[in-house]
Amino acid sequence: MSAVETTAKADHAIVTIANVSKFFGPLKALNNVSLAIEPGTVQCIIGPSGSGKSTLLRCINQLEKIDQGAIRVDGELIGYRRVGDELHELTDPEVARQRLVTGMVFQRFNLFNHMTALQNIIEGPLTVLKRPRKEIVAEAMALLERVGLAEKRDSYPSELSGGQQQRIAIARALAMKPKLMLFDEPTSALDPELVGEVLNVMRDLAASGMTMIVVTHELGFAREVAGDVVFMDKGELVEQGPPQTVLVAPKQARTRDFIAAVLK
């Protein structure tokens, strides 16, 4: 992608990551990463364990603070307020407000074990957004229908399979009406036969125009759904482009080696 194309993409982006670095002690988890994601697109991020993929998602959602660079989400600088030439860290309530723009689905489902599927979904809109219970219950039931689990509304997490729990976790994130969905290897903790049901929900989301950033090892899904694929290694963005390039005919030897290893 040329400099002109990159600038044009950043101008219309819902997420702009500019020269971001993140350290954990001596470890440089992210090294000068820049990326722009346009509204309504699916950005897939692939790479080996420890390459910085999940750290990047956590920085976007402000679960980790960046050490260098800047991230903008929906046009707003996250984590900081600029006053003249100085940056001031946002307060916890201000960070919580910014975080409402994004929904995040983790490897582990993180459902509240003492709540039913329906209760898990309505908890955020009820306690955080202070919305009327009758209204959000109707919306939650529509979300349960959307993920194919309307009949499980009164089931507790312990009564659900891993795939069902992950679909509830997706519905819970969607209940907050985010503009951006972040998926951190959402199928990696699932038995192989349950992966498809979660990917089908994600395909439906992508088809509906939801902006998504997906960290995944499911290369077939990325090839089918992604508008753009990034390969990361050792905290750096090694290769980026459309899936037919990065996944089918990658230019970098490291990308080729990784894809060959995953497809074995």
Tab-separated table of C-alpha atoms in Angstrom:
chain	number	residue	atom	x	y	z
A	1	MET	CA	0.000	0.000	0.000
A	2	SER	CA	1.412	3.366	-1.058
A	3	ALA	CA	1.830	6.345	1.276
A	4	VAL	CA	-1.006	8.139	-0.553
A	5	GLU	CA	-3.321	5.120	-0.141
A	6	THR	CA	-2.388	4.790	3.547
A	7	THR	CA	-3.128	8.488	4.188
A	8	ALA	CA	-6.453	8.290	2.367
A	9	LYS	CA	-7.436	5.198	4.331
A	10	ALA	CA	-6.503	6.842	7.645
A	11	ASP	CA	-8.648	9.876	6.785
A	12	HIS	CA	-11.766	7.669	6.663
A	13	ALA	CA	-10.777	5.191	9.377
A	14	ILE	CA	-12.773	4.332	12.470
A	15	VAL	CA	-9.527	3.099	14.054
A	16	THR	CA	-6.161	4.738	13.429
A	17	ILE	CA	-3.053	3.247	15.036
A	18	ALA	CA	-0.025	5.475	14.547
A	19	ASN	CA	3.529	4.362	15.410
A	20	VAL	CA	2.397	2.480	18.509
A	21	SER	CA	4.895	0.715	20.761
A	22	LYS	CA	4.233	-1.173	23.970
A	23	PHE	CA	6.789	-2.499	26.465
A	24	PHE	CA	6.509	-5.127	29.176
A	25	GLY	CA	9.768	-4.517	31.003
A	26	PRO	CA	12.559	-5.238	28.491
A	27	LEU	CA	10.121	-6.942	26.084
A	28	LYS	CA	8.899	-4.815	23.204
A	29	ALA	CA	5.456	-6.329	22.650
A	30	LEU	CA	4.576	-3.805	19.930
A	31	ASN	CA	7.201	-2.080	17.823
A	32	ASN	CA	6.121	1.021	15.887
A	33	VAL	CA	2.846	-0.460	14.625
A	34	SER	CA	0.661	1.623	12.294
A	35	LEU	CA	-2.700	0.489	10.944
A	36	ALA	CA	-5.972	2.044	9.784
A	37	ILE	CA	-9.357	0.267	9.762
A	38	GLU	CA	-12.237	1.693	7.772
A	39	PRO	CA	-15.883	1.492	8.943
A	40	GLY	CA	-17.791	-1.595	7.879
A	41	THR	CA	-14.690	-3.658	7.138
A	42	VAL	CA	-13.187	-6.797	8.650
A	43	GLN	CA	-9.499	-6.597	9.598
A	44	CYS	CA	-7.962	-9.978	10.377
A	45	ILE	CA	-4.675	-10.204	12.246
A	46	ILE	CA	-2.650	-13.401	12.078
A	47	GLY	CA	0.717	-14.444	13.453
A	48	PRO	CA	2.442	-16.779	15.906
A	49	SER	CA	1.881	-16.720	19.648
A	50	GLY	CA	3.687	-13.831	21.278
A	51	SER	CA	3.672	-11.703	18.119
A	52	GLY	CA	1.713	-8.851	19.714
A	53	LYS	CA	-1.723	-9.542	18.195
A	54	SER	CA	-3.682	-9.708	21.449
A	55	THR	CA	-1.663	-6.861	22.948
A	56	LEU	CA	-2.696	-4.662	20.035
A	57	LEU	CA	-6.386	-5.430	20.641
A	58	ARG	CA	-5.989	-4.756	24.353
A	59	CYS	CA	-4.386	-1.395	23.587
A	60	ILE	CA	-7.279	-0.442	21.304
A	61	ASN	CA	-9.728	-1.310	24.093
A	62	GLN	CA	-7.538	0.429	26.719
A	63	LEU	CA	-6.933	-2.713	28.736
A	64	GLU	CA	-3.240	-1.872	28.228
A	65	LYS	CA	-1.638	1.564	27.984
A	66	ILE	CA	0.615	2.264	25.044
A	67	ASP	CA	4.119	3.625	25.637
A	68	GLN	CA	4.614	5.417	22.329
A	69	GLY	CA	2.424	6.569	19.449
A	70	ALA	CA	-1.305	7.235	19.383
A	71	ILE	CA	-4.568	5.408	18.810
A	72	ARG	CA	-7.778	7.074	17.665
A	73	VAL	CA	-11.135	5.313	17.761
A	74	ASP	CA	-14.163	6.901	16.117
A	75	GLY	CA	-12.165	10.108	15.652
A	76	GLU	CA	-11.203	10.450	19.306
A	77	LEU	CA	-7.712	10.118	20.786
A	78	ILE	CA	-8.008	7.328	23.340
A	79	GLY	CA	-6.540	7.400	26.810
A	80	TYR	CA	-5.442	11.022	26.652
A	81	ARG	CA	-6.692	14.571	26.255
A	82	ARG	CA	-4.592	17.091	24.378
A	83	VAL	CA	-4.291	20.488	26.055
A	84	GLY	CA	-2.130	22.745	23.923
A	85	ASP	CA	1.090	20.838	23.322
A	86	GLU	CA	0.597	18.523	26.310
A	87	LEU	CA	-1.182	15.194	26.725
A	88	HIS	CA	-3.051	14.470	29.948
A	89	GLU	CA	-4.210	10.975	30.917
A	90	LEU	CA	-7.967	10.522	31.048
A	91	THR	CA	-9.719	9.625	34.279
A	92	ASP	CA	-11.144	6.122	34.767
A	93	PRO	CA	-14.729	7.315	34.047
A	94	GLU	CA	-13.538	9.008	30.850
A	95	VAL	CA	-11.763	5.820	29.752
A	96	ALA	CA	-14.918	3.819	30.537
A	97	ARG	CA	-16.945	6.191	28.336
A	98	GLN	CA	-14.496	5.770	25.440
A	99	ARG	CA	-14.535	2.010	25.857
A	100	LEU	CA	-18.282	1.923	25.152
A	101	VAL	CA	-17.513	2.400	21.447
A	102	THR	CA	-15.951	-1.071	21.320
A	103	GLY	CA	-17.180	-4.534	22.183
A	104	MET	CA	-14.590	-7.207	22.918
A	105	VAL	CA	-14.863	-10.985	22.789
A	106	PHE	CA	-12.034	-12.909	24.459
A	107	GLN	CA	-10.608	-16.414	24.071
A	108	ARG	CA	-12.330	-17.389	27.298
A	109	PHE	CA	-15.988	-16.533	27.495
A	110	ASN	CA	-15.886	-14.609	30.803
A	111	LEU	CA	-19.620	-14.985	31.397
A	112	PHE	CA	-21.037	-14.383	34.854
A	113	ASN	CA	-21.537	-17.932	36.139
A	114	HIS	CA	-24.322	-16.948	38.558
A	115	MET	CA	-26.411	-15.366	35.773
A	116	THR	CA	-28.503	-16.932	33.029
A	117	ALA	CA	-27.756	-16.283	29.367
A	118	LEU	CA	-30.389	-13.547	29.263
A	119	GLN	CA	-29.135	-11.950	32.476
A	120	ASN	CA	-25.567	-11.922	31.137
A	121	ILE	CA	-26.709	-10.037	28.047
A	122	ILE	CA	-28.830	-7.395	29.796
A	123	GLU	CA	-26.392	-6.697	32.658
A	124	GLY	CA	-24.353	-4.068	30.789
A	125	PRO	CA	-27.228	-2.073	29.269
A	126	LEU	CA	-29.077	-2.210	32.584
A	127	THR	CA	-26.286	-1.219	34.997
A	128	VAL	CA	-23.931	0.803	32.771
A	129	LEU	CA	-26.267	2.456	30.271
A	130	LYS	CA	-29.205	2.649	32.727
A	131	ARG	CA	-31.672	1.670	30.021
A	132	PRO	CA	-35.249	0.476	30.736
A	133	ARG	CA	-35.366	-3.222	31.551
A	134	LYS	CA	-38.376	-4.005	29.327
A	135	GLU	CA	-36.659	-2.443	26.319
A	136	ILE	CA	-33.342	-4.217	26.773
A	137	VAL	CA	-34.942	-7.608	27.467
A	138	ALA	CA	-36.665	-7.391	24.086
A	139	GLU	CA	-33.367	-6.473	22.419
A	140	ALA	CA	-31.538	-9.269	24.271
A	141	MET	CA	-34.072	-11.824	23.064
A	142	ALA	CA	-33.535	-10.587	19.498
A	143	LEU	CA	-29.780	-11.038	19.987
A	144	LEU	CA	-30.289	-14.545	21.375
A	145	GLU	CA	-32.336	-15.315	18.272
A	146	ARG	CA	-29.588	-13.862	16.097
A	147	VAL	CA	-26.920	-16.161	17.600
A	148	GLY	CA	-29.284	-19.146	17.476
A	149	LEU	CA	-29.797	-19.549	21.221
A	150	ALA	CA	-33.247	-18.154	22.022
A	151	GLU	CA	-34.187	-21.419	23.716
A	152	LYS	CA	-31.212	-21.058	26.116
A	153	ARG	CA	-32.332	-17.745	27.665
A	154	ASP	CA	-32.723	-19.281	31.139
A	155	SER	CA	-29.655	-21.535	31.001
A	156	TYR	CA	-26.583	-20.883	33.123
A	157	PRO	CA	-23.063	-20.988	31.618
A	158	SER	CA	-22.386	-24.369	33.236
A	159	GLU	CA	-25.309	-25.774	31.239
A	160	LEU	CA	-23.947	-24.529	27.905
A	161	SER	CA	-21.252	-25.835	25.587
A	162	GLY	CA	-18.162	-23.750	24.909
A	163	GLY	CA	-19.516	-22.704	21.523
A	164	GLN	CA	-22.828	-21.681	23.060
A	165	GLN	CA	-21.049	-19.685	25.771
A	166	GLN	CA	-18.990	-17.866	23.155
A	167	ARG	CA	-22.108	-17.020	21.163
A	168	ILE	CA	-23.665	-15.609	24.347
A	169	ALA	CA	-20.481	-13.586	24.889
A	170	ILE	CA	-20.860	-12.128	21.375
A	171	ALA	CA	-24.505	-11.282	22.052
A	172	ARG	CA	-23.501	-9.649	25.351
A	173	ALA	CA	-20.970	-7.438	23.578
A	174	LEU	CA	-23.491	-6.496	20.877
A	175	ALA	CA	-26.064	-5.523	23.511
A	176	MET	CA	-23.977	-2.425	24.277
A	177	LYS	CA	-24.411	-1.301	20.629
A	178	PRO	CA	-20.693	-0.866	19.870
A	179	LYS	CA	-19.410	0.672	16.647
A	180	LEU	CA	-16.451	-1.699	16.616
A	181	MET	CA	-16.101	-5.364	17.598
A	182	LEU	CA	-12.765	-6.828	18.703
A	183	PHE	CA	-12.307	-10.620	18.657
A	184	ASP	CA	-9.251	-12.104	20.372
A	185	GLU	CA	-8.924	-15.643	18.979
A	186	PRO	CA	-12.593	-16.347	19.790
A	187	THR	CA	-12.445	-20.000	18.703
A	188	SER	CA	-9.079	-21.029	20.161
A	189	ALA	CA	-10.570	-22.430	23.386
A	190	LEU	CA	-13.252	-24.442	21.590
A	191	ASP	CA	-13.388	-28.073	20.594
A	192	PRO	CA	-13.019	-28.354	16.799
A	193	GLU	CA	-16.658	-29.353	16.241
A	194	LEU	CA	-17.859	-26.155	17.968
A	195	VAL	CA	-15.736	-23.700	15.996
A	196	GLY	CA	-18.118	-23.500	13.039
A	197	GLU	CA	-21.107	-22.277	15.034
A	198	VAL	CA	-19.138	-19.305	16.355
A	199	LEU	CA	-17.629	-18.470	12.959
A	200	ASN	CA	-21.129	-18.527	11.431
A	201	VAL	CA	-22.255	-15.830	13.862
A	202	MET	CA	-19.169	-13.788	12.992
A	203	ARG	CA	-19.865	-14.219	9.261
A	204	ASP	CA	-23.375	-12.883	9.847
A	205	LEU	CA	-21.939	-9.901	11.709
A	206	ALA	CA	-19.498	-9.178	8.898
A	207	ALA	CA	-22.277	-9.407	6.309
A	208	SER	CA	-24.341	-6.914	8.326
A	209	GLY	CA	-21.580	-4.302	8.014
A	210	MET	CA	-20.168	-4.451	11.534
A	211	THR	CA	-16.603	-3.161	11.761
A	212	MET	CA	-14.490	-6.014	13.148
A	213	ILE	CA	-10.869	-6.591	14.106
A	214	VAL	CA	-10.286	-10.312	14.448
A	215	VAL	CA	-7.185	-12.009	15.802
A	216	THR	CA	-7.454	-15.555	14.483
A	217	HIS	CA	-5.701	-18.716	13.328
A	218	GLU	CA	-8.754	-19.633	11.229
A	219	LEU	CA	-7.183	-18.842	7.860
A	220	GLY	CA	-10.180	-20.078	5.875
A	221	PHE	CA	-12.427	-17.659	7.739
A	222	ALA	CA	-9.957	-14.815	7.172
A	223	ARG	CA	-9.740	-15.598	3.462
A	224	GLU	CA	-13.537	-15.611	3.180
A	225	VAL	CA	-14.501	-12.607	5.316
A	226	ALA	CA	-11.543	-10.240	5.714
A	227	GLY	CA	-11.161	-7.135	3.629
A	228	ASP	CA	-7.569	-6.839	4.807
A	229	VAL	CA	-5.127	-9.188	6.543
A	230	VAL	CA	-2.118	-8.289	8.668
A	231	PHE	CA	0.643	-10.717	9.570
A	232	MET	CA	2.496	-9.805	12.764
A	233	ASP	CA	5.695	-11.246	14.208
A	234	LYS	CA	7.798	-10.142	17.183
A	235	GLY	CA	5.649	-7.079	17.756
A	236	GLU	CA	5.949	-5.795	14.210
A	237	LEU	CA	3.606	-5.592	11.242
A	238	VAL	CA	5.443	-7.774	8.719
A	239	GLU	CA	2.967	-7.933	5.840
A	240	GLN	CA	-0.419	-6.429	5.015
A	241	GLY	CA	-2.815	-6.700	2.122
A	242	PRO	CA	-5.975	-8.360	0.788
A	243	PRO	CA	-6.462	-11.991	1.831
A	244	GLN	CA	-5.809	-13.328	-1.669
A	245	THR	CA	-2.339	-11.814	-1.431
A	246	VAL	CA	-1.290	-12.344	2.190
A	247	LEU	CA	-2.887	-15.778	2.609
A	248	VAL	CA	-2.484	-17.196	-0.906
A	249	ALA	CA	0.655	-15.549	-2.295
A	250	PRO	CA	2.502	-13.827	0.571
A	251	LYS	CA	5.558	-11.771	-0.308
A	252	GLN	CA	7.479	-12.263	2.938
A	253	ALA	CA	9.237	-15.545	3.743
A	254	ARG	CA	8.180	-15.324	7.413
A	255	THR	CA	4.524	-15.068	6.364
A	256	ARG	CA	4.896	-18.051	4.033
A	257	ASP	CA	6.504	-20.149	6.783
A	258	PHE	CA	3.753	-19.304	9.273
A	259	ILE	CA	0.924	-20.112	6.864
A	260	ALA	CA	2.583	-23.389	5.863
A	261	ALA	CA	2.878	-24.351	9.556
A	262	VAL	CA	-0.769	-23.529	10.277
A	263	LEU	CA	-2.024	-25.474	7.260
A	264	LYS	CA	-0.043	-28.646	8.088
